[in-house]
Each structure stands twice: as C-alpha cells, then as structure tokens.
Short mmCIF file of C-alpha atoms in Angstrom, two decimals:
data_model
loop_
_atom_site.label_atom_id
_atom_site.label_comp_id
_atom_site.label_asym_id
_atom_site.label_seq_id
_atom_site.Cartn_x
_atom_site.Cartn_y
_atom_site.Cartn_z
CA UNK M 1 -20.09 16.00 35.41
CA UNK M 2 -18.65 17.42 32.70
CA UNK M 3 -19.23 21.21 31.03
CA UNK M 4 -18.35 23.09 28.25
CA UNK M 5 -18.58 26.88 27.50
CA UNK M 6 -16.67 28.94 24.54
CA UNK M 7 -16.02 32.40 23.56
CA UNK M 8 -14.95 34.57 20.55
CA UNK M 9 -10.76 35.35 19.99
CA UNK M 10 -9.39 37.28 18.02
CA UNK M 11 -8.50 33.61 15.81
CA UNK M 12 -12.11 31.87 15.95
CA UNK M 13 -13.86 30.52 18.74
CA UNK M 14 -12.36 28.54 21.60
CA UNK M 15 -14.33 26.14 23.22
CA UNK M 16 -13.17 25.29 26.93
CA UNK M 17 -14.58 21.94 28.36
CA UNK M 18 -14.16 21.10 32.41
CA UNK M 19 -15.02 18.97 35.46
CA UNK M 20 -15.12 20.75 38.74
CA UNK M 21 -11.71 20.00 39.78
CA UNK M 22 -9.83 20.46 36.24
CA UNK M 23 -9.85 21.66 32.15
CA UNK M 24 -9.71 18.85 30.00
CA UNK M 25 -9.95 20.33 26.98
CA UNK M 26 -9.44 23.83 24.95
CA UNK M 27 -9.90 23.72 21.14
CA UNK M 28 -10.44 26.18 18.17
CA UNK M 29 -13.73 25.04 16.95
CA UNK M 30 -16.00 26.01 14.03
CA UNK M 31 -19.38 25.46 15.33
CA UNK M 32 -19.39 25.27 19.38
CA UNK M 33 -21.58 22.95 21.34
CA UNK M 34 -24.61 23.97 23.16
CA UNK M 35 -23.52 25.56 26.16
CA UNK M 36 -24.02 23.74 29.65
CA UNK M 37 -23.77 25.43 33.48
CA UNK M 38 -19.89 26.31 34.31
CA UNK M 39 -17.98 24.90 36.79
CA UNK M 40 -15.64 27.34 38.85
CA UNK M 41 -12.66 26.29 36.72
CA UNK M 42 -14.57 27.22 33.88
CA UNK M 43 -15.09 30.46 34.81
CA UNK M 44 -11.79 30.62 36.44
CA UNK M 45 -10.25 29.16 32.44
CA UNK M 46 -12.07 31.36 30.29
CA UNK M 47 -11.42 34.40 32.28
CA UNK M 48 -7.86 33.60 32.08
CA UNK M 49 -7.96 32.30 28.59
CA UNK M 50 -9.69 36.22 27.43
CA UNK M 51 -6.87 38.03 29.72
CA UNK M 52 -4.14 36.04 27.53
CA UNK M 53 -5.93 37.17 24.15
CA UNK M 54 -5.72 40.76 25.70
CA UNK M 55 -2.23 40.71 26.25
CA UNK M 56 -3.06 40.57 30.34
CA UNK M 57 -1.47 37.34 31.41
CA UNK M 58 1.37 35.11 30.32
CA UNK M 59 1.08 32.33 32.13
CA UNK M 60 -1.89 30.11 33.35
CA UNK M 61 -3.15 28.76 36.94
CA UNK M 62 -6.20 26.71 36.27
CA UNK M 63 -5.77 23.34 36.83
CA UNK M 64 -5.70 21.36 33.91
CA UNK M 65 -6.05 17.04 32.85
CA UNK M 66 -5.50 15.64 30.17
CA UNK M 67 -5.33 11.62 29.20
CA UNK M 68 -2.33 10.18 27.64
CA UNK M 69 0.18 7.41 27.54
CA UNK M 70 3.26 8.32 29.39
CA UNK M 71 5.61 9.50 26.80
CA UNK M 72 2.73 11.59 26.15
CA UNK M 73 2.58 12.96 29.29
CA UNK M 74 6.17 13.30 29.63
CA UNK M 75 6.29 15.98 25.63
CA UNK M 76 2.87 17.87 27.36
CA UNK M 77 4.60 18.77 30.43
CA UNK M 78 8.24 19.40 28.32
CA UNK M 79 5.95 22.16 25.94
CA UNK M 80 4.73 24.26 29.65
CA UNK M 81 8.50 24.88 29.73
CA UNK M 82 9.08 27.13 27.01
CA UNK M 83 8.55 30.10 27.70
CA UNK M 84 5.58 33.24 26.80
CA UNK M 85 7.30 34.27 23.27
CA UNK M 86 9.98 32.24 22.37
CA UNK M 87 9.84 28.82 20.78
CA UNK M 88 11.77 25.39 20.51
CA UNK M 89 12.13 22.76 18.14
CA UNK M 90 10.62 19.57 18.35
CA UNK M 91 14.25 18.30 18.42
CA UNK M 92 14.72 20.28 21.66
CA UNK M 93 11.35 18.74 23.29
CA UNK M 94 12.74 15.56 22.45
CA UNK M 95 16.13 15.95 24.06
CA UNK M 96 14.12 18.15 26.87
CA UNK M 97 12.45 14.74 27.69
CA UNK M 98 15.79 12.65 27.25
CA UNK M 99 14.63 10.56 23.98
CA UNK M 100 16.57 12.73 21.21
CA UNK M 101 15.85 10.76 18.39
CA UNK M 102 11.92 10.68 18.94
CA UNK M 103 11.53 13.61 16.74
CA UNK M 104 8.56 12.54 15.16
CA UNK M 105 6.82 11.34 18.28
CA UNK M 106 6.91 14.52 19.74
CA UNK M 107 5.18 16.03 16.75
CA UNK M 108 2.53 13.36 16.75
CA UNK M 109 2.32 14.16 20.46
CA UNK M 110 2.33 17.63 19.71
CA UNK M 111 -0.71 17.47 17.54
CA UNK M 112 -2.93 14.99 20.07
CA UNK M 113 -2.50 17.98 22.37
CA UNK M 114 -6.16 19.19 23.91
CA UNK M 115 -5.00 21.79 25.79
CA UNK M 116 -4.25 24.04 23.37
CA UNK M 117 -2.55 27.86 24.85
CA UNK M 118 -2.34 26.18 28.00
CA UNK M 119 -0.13 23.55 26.92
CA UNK M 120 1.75 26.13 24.53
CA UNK M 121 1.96 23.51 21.15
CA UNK M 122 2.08 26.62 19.26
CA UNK M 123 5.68 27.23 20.54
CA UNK M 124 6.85 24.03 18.78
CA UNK M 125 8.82 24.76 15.17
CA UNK M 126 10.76 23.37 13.02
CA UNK M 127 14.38 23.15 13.15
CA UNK M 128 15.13 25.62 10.34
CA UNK M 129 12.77 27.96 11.88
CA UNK M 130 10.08 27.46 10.14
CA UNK M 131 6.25 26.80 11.03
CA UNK M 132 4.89 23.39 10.84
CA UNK M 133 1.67 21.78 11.10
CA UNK M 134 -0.49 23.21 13.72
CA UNK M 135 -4.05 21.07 14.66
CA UNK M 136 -6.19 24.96 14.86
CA UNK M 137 -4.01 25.92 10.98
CA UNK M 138 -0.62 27.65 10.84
CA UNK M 139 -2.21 30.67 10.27
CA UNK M 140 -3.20 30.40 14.10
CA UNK M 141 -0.24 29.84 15.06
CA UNK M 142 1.49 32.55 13.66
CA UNK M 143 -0.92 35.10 14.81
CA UNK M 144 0.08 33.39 18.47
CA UNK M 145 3.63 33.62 18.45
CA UNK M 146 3.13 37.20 16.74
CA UNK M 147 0.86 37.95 19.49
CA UNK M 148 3.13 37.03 22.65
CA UNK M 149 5.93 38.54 20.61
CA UNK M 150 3.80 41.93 21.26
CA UNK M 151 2.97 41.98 17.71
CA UNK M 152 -0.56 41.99 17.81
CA UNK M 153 -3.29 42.74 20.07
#
C-alpha cells in the first residue's frame, strides 16, 4: 500500500509519499494530493522532515527507496555524502563515484532525484560556484543552503 501526506515549509509545500517499510518520494508540490492514512515512516519522515525546516536535525534516519538504474543509484548515494552546509560540484560527485568525465550524467541524475532534502541534490553546484538548475527552482535551493548555513530560520 502506498500513502502520501504533506505539510507547509517555509519554501511551499512538501509532499512525502511511503510504504510501510520505506519513503519513496519527497517533492515540492503546488497543489498536494488528497491525503491518505500514514504509515509509521510517514509519521516518522514528516516529523523529521519539520525538525530539519526548524533548524532541529541535520541528518535523516527514515528509511528511504527509490528506483533507478545503477549509475543512478551509485550519484544518489554519492549526494548523502556531502555534508549539512557545504556543497560539491557535480564534477566532484562524478569523481566521488569513479566516472570523472560523466559530468552531465550526474546532473541529469541529479534532477531525476525523488528524494529531495533527504538525498541532499540541493548541495550539488556548479564548478565556478554558482547555482544551477534545481527540479523545486533555484530560488529553493538557495534558501536551503542559506538555511543549513544558519542563515535562515
């Protein structure tokens, strides 16, 4: 069974969907779905995901799935590495998972992600420092890094 609950940030509403083993998905949405019956790990997510937003946790213990080829799997779990407020490159991803010259793959990767906080995407930048694309807007992700920089609240 699958179920799906969201809440109110302070960038838009997140909408957290889950099995009762696992997250598969957290997303900036416009318009949410109807909301079903939560699973324990969607309780468990959503409490954790409102704690992060209040400046209360840095890192995440919910269980989380989510589908993808293997080189996929391989730039997800590379992005849980860098750490609460700092950020990397998508040229360091790619040389974190030993394929330096898949640059673009990661980004492409990078923007199929469904995990969104929990699989930190938003720590990815550009090489000259600057933000790129980001699937919830740019503006999102700045207020993110701002926000585990200590810069907002």
């Amino acid at each position: 069974m699958t179920y799906n609950a969201s809440f109110s940030s302070p960038v838009g509403i997140v909408e957290v969907t889950a099995t009762n083993t696992h997250i598969t998905s957290v997303l900036f949405v416009e318009e949410p779905r109807p909301e079903t019956e939560r699973s324990a790990v969607l309780t468990q997510a959503i409490e954790q995901l409102q704690q992060y937003f209040r400046g209360e946790r840095t890192t995440f213990t919910v269980p989380y799935e989510q589908q993808g080829t293997a080189f996929q799997q391989r730039v997800w779990q590379a992005l849980t590495t860098v750490p609460y407020g700092e950020t990397a490159s998508y040229k360091q991803i790619a040389t974190l998972i030993d394929n330096e010259k898949a640059v673009r793959a990661v980004g492409m990767t990078n923007s199929k992600n469904q995990l969104t906080i929990l699989v930190p995407c938003h720590r990815v930048i550009g090489s000259s420092g600057k933000l790129t694309g980001y699937a919830g807007g740019v503006w999102r992700k700045q207020w993110l890094l701002e926000h585990e920089r200590g810069g907002t609240s």
